[in-house]
Tab-separated table of C-alpha atoms and ligand atoms in Angstrom:
chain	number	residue	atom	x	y	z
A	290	UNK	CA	0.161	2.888	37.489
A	291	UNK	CA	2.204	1.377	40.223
A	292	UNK	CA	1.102	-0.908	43.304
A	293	UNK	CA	3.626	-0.514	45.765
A	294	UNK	CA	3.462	-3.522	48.230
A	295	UNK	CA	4.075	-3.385	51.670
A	296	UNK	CA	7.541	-4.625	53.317
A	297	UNK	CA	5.564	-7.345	54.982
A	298	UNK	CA	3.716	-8.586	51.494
A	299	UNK	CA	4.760	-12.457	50.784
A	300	UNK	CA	4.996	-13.912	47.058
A	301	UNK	CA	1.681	-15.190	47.506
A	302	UNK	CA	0.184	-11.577	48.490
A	303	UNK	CA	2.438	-10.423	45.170
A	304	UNK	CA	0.883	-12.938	42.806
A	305	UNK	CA	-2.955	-12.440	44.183
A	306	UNK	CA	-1.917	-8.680	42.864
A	307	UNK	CA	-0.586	-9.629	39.937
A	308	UNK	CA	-3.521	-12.027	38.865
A	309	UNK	CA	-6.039	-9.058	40.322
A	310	UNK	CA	-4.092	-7.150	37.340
A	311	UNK	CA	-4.165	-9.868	34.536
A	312	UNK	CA	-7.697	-10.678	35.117
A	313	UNK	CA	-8.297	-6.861	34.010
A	314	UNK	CA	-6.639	-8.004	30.670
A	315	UNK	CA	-3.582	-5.754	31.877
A	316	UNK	CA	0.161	-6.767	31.538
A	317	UNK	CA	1.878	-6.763	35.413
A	318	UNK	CA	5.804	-6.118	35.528
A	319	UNK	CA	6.387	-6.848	39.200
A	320	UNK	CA	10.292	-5.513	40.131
A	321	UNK	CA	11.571	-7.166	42.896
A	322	UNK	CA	14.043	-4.693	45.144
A	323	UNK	CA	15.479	-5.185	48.384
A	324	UNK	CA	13.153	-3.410	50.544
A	325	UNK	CA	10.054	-3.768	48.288
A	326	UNK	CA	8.129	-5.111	45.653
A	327	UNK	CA	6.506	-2.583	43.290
A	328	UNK	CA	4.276	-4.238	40.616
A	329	UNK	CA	4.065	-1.794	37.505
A	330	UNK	CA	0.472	-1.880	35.473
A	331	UNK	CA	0.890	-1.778	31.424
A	332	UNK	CA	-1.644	-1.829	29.348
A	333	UNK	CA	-4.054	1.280	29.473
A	334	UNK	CA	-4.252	5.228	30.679
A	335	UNK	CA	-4.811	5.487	34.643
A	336	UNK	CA	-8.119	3.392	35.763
A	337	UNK	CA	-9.321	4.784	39.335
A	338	UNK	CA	-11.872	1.652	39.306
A	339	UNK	CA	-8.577	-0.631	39.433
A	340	UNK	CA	-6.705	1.770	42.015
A	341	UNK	CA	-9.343	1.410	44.155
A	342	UNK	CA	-9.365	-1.715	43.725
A	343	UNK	CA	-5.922	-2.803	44.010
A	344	UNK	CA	-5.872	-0.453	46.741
A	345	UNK	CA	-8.080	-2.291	48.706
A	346	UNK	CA	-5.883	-5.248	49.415
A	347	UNK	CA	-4.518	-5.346	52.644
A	348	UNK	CA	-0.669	-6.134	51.686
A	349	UNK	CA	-0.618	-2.959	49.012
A	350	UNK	CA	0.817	0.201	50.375
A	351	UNK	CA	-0.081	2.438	47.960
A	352	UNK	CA	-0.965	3.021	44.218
A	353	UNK	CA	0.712	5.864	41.969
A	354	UNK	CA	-0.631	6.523	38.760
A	355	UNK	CA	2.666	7.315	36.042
A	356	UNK	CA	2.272	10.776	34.918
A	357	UNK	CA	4.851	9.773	32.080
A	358	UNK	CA	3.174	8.347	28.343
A	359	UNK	CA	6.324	6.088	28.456
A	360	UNK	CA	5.834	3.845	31.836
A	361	UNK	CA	8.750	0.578	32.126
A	362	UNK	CA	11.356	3.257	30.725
A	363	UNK	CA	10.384	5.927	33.538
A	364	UNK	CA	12.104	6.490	36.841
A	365	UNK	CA	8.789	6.686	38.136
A	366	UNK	CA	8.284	3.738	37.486
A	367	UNK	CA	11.360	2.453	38.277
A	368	UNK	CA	13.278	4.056	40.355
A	369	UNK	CA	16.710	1.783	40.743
A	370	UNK	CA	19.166	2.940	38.107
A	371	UNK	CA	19.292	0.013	35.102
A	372	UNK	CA	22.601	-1.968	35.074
A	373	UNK	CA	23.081	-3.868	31.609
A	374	UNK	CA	25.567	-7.433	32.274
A	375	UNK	CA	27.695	-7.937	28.975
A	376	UNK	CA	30.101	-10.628	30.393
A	377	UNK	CA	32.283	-9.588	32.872
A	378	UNK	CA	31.171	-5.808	31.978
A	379	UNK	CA	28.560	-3.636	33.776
A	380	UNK	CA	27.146	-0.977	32.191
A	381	UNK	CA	25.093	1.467	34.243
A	382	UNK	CA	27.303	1.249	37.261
A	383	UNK	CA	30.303	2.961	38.353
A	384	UNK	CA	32.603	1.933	35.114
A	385	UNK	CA	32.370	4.809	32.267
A	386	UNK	CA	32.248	1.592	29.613
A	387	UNK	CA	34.449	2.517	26.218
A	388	UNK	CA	33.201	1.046	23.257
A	389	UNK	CA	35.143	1.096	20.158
A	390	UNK	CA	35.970	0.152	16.424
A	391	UNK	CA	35.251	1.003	13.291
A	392	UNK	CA	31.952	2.172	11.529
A	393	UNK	CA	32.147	-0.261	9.208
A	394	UNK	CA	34.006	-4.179	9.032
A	395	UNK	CA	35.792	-3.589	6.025
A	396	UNK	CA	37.882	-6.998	6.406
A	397	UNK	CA	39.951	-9.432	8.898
A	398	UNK	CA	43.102	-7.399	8.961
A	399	UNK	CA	41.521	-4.040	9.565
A	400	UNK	CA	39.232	-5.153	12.530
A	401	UNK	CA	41.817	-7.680	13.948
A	402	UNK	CA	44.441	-4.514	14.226
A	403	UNK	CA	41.722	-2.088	15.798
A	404	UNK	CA	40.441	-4.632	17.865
A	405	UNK	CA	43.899	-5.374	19.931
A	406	UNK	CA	44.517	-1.593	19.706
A	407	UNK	CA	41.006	-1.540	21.061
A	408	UNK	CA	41.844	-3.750	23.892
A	409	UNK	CA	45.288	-2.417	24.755
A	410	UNK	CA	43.928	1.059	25.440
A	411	UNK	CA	41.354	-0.191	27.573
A	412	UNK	CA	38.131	-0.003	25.615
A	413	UNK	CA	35.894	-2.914	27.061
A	414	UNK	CA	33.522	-3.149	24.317
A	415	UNK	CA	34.841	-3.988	20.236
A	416	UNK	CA	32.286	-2.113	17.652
A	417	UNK	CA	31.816	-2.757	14.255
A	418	UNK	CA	29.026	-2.328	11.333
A	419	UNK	CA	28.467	-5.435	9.373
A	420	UNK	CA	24.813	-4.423	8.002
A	421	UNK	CA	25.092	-0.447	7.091
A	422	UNK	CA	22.476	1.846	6.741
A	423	UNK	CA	23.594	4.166	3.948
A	424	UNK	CA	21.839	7.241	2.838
A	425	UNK	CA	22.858	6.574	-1.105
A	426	UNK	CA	22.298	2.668	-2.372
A	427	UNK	CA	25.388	3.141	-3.702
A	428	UNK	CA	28.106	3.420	-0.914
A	429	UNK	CA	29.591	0.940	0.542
A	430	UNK	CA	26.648	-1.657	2.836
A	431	UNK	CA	28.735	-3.566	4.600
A	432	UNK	CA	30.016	-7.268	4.200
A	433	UNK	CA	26.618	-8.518	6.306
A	434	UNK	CA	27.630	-12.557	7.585
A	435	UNK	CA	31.042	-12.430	6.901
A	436	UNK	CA	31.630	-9.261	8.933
A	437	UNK	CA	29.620	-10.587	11.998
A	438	UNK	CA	32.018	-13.183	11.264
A	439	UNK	CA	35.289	-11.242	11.196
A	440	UNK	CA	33.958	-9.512	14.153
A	441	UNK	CA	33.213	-13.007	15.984
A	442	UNK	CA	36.850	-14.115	15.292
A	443	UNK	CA	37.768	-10.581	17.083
A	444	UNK	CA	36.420	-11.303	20.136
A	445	UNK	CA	37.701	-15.118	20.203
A	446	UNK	CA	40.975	-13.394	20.312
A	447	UNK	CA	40.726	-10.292	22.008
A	448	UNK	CA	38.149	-11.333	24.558
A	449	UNK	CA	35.674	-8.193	23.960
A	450	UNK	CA	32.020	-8.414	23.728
A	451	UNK	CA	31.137	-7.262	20.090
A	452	UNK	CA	27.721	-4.462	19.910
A	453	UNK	CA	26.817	-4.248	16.131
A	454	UNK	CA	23.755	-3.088	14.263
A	455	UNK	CA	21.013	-5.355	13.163
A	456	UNK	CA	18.595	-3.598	10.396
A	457	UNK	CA	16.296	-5.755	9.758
A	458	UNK	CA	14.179	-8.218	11.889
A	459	UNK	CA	14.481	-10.862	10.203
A	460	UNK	CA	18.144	-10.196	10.757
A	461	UNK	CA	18.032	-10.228	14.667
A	462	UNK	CA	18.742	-13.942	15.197
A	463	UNK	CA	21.717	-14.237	13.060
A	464	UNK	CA	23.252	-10.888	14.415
A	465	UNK	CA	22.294	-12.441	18.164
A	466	UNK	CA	24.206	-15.146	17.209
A	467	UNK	CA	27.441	-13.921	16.458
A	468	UNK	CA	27.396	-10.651	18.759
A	469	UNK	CA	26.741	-9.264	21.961
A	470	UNK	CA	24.760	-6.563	22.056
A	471	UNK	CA	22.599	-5.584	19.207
A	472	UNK	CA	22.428	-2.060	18.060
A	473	UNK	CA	19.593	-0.336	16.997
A	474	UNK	CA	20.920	2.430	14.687
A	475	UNK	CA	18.643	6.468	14.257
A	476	UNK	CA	17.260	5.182	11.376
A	477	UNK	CA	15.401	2.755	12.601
A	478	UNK	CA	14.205	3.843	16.132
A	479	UNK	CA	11.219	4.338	14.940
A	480	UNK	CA	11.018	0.840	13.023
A	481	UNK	CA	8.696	-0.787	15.424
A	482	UNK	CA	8.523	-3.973	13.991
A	483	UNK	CA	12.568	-4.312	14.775
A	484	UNK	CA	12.226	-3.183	18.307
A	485	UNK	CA	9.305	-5.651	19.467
A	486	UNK	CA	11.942	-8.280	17.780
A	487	UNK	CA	14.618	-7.112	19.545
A	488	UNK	CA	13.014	-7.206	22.685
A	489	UNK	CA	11.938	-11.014	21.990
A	490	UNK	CA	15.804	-11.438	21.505
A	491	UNK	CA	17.629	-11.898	25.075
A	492	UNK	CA	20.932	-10.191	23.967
A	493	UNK	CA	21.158	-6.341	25.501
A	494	UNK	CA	20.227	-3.286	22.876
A	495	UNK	CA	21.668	-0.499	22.509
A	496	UNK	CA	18.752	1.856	20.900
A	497	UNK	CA	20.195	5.198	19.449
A	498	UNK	CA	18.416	8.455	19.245
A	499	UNK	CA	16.419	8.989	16.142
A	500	UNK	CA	17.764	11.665	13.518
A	501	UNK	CA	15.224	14.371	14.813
A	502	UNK	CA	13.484	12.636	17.712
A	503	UNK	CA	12.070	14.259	20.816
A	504	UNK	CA	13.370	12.825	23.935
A	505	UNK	CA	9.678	11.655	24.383
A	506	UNK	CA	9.440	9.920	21.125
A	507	UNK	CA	13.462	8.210	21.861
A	508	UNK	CA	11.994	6.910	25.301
A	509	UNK	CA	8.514	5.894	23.925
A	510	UNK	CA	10.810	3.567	21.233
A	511	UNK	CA	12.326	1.823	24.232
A	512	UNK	CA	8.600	1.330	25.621
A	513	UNK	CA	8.324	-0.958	22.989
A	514	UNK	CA	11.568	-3.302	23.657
A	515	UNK	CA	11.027	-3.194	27.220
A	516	UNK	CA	7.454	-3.981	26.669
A	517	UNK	CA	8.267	-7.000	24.738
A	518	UNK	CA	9.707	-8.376	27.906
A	519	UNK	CA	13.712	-7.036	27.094
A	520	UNK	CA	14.729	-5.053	30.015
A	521	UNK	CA	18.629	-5.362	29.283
A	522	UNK	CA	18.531	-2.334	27.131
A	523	UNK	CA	20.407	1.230	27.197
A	524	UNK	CA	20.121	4.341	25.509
A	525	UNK	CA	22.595	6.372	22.554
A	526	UNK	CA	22.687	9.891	22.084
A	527	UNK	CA	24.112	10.460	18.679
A	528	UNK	CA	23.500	13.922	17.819
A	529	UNK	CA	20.558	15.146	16.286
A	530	UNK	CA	19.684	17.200	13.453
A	531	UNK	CA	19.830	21.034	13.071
A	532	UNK	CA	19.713	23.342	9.890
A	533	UNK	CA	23.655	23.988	10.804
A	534	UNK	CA	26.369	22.039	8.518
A	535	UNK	CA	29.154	22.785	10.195
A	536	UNK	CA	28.904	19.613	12.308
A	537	UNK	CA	27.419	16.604	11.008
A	538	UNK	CA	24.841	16.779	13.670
A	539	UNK	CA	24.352	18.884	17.191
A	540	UNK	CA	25.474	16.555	19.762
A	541	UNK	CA	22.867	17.260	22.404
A	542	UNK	CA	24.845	16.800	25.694
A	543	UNK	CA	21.705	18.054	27.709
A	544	UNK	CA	19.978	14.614	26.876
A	545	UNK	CA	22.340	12.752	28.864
A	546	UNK	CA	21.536	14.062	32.389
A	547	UNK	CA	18.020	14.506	31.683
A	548	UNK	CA	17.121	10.944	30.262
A	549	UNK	CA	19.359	9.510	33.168
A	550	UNK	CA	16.711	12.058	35.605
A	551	UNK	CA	13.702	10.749	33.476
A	552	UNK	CA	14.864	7.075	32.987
A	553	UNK	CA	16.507	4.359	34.868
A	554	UNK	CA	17.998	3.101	31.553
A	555	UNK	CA	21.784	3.590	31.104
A	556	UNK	CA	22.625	6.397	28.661
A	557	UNK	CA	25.642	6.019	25.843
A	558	UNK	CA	27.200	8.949	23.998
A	559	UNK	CA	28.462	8.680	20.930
A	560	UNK	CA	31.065	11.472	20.280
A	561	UNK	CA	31.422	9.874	16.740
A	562	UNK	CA	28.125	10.368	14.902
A	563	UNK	CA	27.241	13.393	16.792
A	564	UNK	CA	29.644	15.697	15.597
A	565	UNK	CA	31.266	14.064	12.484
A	566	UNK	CA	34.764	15.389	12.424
A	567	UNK	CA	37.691	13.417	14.326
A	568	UNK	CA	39.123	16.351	16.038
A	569	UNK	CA	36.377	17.355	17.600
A	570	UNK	CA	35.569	13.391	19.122
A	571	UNK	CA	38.028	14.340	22.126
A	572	UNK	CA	36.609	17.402	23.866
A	573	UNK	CA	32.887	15.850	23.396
A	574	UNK	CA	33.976	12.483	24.540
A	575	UNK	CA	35.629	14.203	27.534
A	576	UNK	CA	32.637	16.671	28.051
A	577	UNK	CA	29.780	13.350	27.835
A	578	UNK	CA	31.784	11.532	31.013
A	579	UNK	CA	31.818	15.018	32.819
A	580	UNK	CA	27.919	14.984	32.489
A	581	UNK	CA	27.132	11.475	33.653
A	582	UNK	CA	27.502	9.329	30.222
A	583	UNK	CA	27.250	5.484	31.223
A	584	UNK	CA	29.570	5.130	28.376
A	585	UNK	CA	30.822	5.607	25.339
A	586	UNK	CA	30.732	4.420	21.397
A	587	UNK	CA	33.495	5.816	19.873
A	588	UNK	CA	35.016	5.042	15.800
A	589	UNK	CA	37.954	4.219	15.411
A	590	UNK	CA	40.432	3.160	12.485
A	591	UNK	CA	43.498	1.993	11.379
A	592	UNK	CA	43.846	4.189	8.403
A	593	UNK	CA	40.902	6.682	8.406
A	594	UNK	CA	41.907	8.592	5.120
A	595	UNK	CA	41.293	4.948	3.938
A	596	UNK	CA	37.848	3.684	5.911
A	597	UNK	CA	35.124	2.735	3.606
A	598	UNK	CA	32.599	4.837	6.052
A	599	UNK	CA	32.989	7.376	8.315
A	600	UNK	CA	36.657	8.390	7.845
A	601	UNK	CA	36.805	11.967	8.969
A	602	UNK	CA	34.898	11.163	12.386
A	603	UNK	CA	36.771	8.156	12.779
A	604	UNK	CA	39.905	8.700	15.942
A	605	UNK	CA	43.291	7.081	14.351
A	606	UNK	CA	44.340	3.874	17.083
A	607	UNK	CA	46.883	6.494	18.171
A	608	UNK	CA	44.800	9.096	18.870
A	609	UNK	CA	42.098	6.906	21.127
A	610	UNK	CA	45.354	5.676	23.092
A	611	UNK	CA	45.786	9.266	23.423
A	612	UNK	CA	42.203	10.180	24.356
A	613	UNK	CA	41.597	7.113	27.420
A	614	UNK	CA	43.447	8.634	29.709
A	615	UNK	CA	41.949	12.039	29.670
A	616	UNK	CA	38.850	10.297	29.880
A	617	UNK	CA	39.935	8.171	33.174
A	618	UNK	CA	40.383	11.642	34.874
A	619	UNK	CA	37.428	13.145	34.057
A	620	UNK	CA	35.268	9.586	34.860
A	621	UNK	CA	37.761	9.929	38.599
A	622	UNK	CA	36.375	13.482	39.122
A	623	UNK	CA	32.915	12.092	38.777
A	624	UNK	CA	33.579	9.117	41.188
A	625	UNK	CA	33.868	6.180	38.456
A	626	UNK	CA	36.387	4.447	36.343
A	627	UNK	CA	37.355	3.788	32.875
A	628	UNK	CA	38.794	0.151	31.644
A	629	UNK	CA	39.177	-2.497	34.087
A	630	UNK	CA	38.838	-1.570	37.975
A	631	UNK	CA	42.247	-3.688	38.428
A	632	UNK	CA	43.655	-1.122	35.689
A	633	UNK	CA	42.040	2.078	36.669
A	634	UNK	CA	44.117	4.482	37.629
A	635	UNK	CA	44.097	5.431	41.106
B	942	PEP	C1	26.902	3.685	13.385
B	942	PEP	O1	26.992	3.540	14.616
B	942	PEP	O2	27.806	3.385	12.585
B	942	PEP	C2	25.685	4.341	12.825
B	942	PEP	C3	25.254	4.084	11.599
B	942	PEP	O3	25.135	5.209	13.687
B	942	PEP	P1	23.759	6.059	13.617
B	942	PEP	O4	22.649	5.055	13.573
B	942	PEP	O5	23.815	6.842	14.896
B	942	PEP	O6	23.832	6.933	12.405
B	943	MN	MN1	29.444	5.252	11.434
């Protein structure tokens, strides 16, 4: 549920409230906005003996129970739009945010190349898999600490933040370490041991969409970062599983505007993973920024014929220079921006 405090309530009114709720052995996530403090109630289904209760106090307004099984990831709850702060970038505000690299780090020269190519077309965010989930033991895993090393040495050059996937959680403090924003990759969004860790961790994560997750079971996965007290966290439709092979996966574009409705969280498309074949990256990329995406998370690759994952999704550097620009006029026609404000195109 959610006690909505009067205009006039002071912190001391707010923490009588919030003790009123700990006291029930329930967790209190008071949100402080501009007009209004709302105090959010975790913990249990909806208790009329506590609404009454709460209710009661003079300073409360009013208390709404949350209709939603996921409650800190629901608008209802929260109704202010998420913004997630990676350095100088916002994401969740009016900048479509690009984010792109290669599926895997494969080794210095590779990443170094994409990385400025990267930059110079405006992406604001470097990617890059150092830990892979593969579906066969015996492809290629990654390079683990050396790539978040590689990737490290990127952004001491380039300047971009680096988002790369942790697997494990015993992983999550070394990957925190040399990274920016830890991905949580389909496979494991249902790996709830990794999320509570991630949520411990104060780096932003990016959770992606389960192979064959409801939207319900996606949103009730980010219950459990937010829960562990991580509330820099966004969403990543990646295309979900259908009995079709003609695309790697059906990109479900519908998920975008309705988790942005349901949630306040900020919600990434990857064109990439969702479709599986490079030629078909541009239109979807194009079509997620016409329906709201926050941003993007895009592969990309100096030599795809060549990449050690991924190669036939993966855009050549060329081709993403190619591909920003269509995707700064459709982000204009929906009142935002791609790349740098200074840069955007007016
Ligand atoms: C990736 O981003 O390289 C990746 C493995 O994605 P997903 O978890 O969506 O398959
Ligand atoms: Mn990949």
């Amino acid at each position: 549920m959610i006690v909505v405090m009067k205009t006039s309530a002071t912190e001391r009114d707010i923490q009588d409230v919030i003790n009123r709720i700990e006291e029930q052995g329930l967790v209190a996530h008071p949100i402080f906005g501009k007009q209004r403090t709302v105090v959010g109630v975790v913990g249990s289904s909806f208790r009329q003996d506590l609404a009454d209760m709460l209710s009661a106090i003079q300073e409360v307004e009013t208390v709404i129970p949350v209709s939603k099984k996921y409650k800190l990831a629901s608008r209802e709850f929260n109704p202010i739009s998420t913004t997630v702060r990676v350095g100088d970038v916002v994401i969740g505000g009016d900048e479509v945010v690009v984010m792109a690299g290669p599926c895997s780090v494969e080794n210095e020269e590779q990443v170094m190349l994409t990385a400025r190519a990267a930059k110079a077309a405006g992406a604001r965010i470097l990617r890059g898999g150092a830990f892979k989930p593969r579906t066969s033991p015996y492809q290629f895993r990654g390079l683990g600490e050396d790539g978040l090393k590689i990737l490290a040495n990127a952004r001491a050059e380039t300047g971009l933040p680096i988002i790369t996937e942790v697997l494990t959680p015993a992983d999550v403090d070394l990957v925190a370490q040399h990274s920016d924003i830890l991905q949580i990759g389909a496979r494991n969004m249902q790996n709830f041991v990794l999320l509570e860790e991630c949520g411990r961790s104060n780096k932003p994560v990016l959770l992606k969409r389960g192979l064959s997750a409801t939207i319900e079971e996606w949103l009730l996965a980010a219950e459990y970062i937010l829960n562990t007290g991580n509330k820099q966290l966004m969403l990543c439709e990646r295309g979900i599983r259908s009995f079709d092979p003609a695309t790697r996966n059906v990109f479900d574009l519908t998920a975008v505007p309705l988790v942005k409705r349901l949630s306040h969280l900020p919600v990434i498309a990857d064109p990439s993973h969702s479709t599986g074949k490079w030629y078909l990256v541009e239109p979807m990329a194009m079509a997620a920024v016409a329906c709201g995406a926050d941003g993007l998370l895009i592969e990309i690759h100096p030599n795809p014929d060549h990449a050690l994952s991924d190669g036939p999704q993966s855009l050549t550097l060329e081709n993403f220079a190619k591909l920003m620009p269509k995707l700064s006029a459709i982000a204009q026609a929906t009142s935002r921006y791609v790349g740098d404000s200074l840069t955007a195109v007016s």
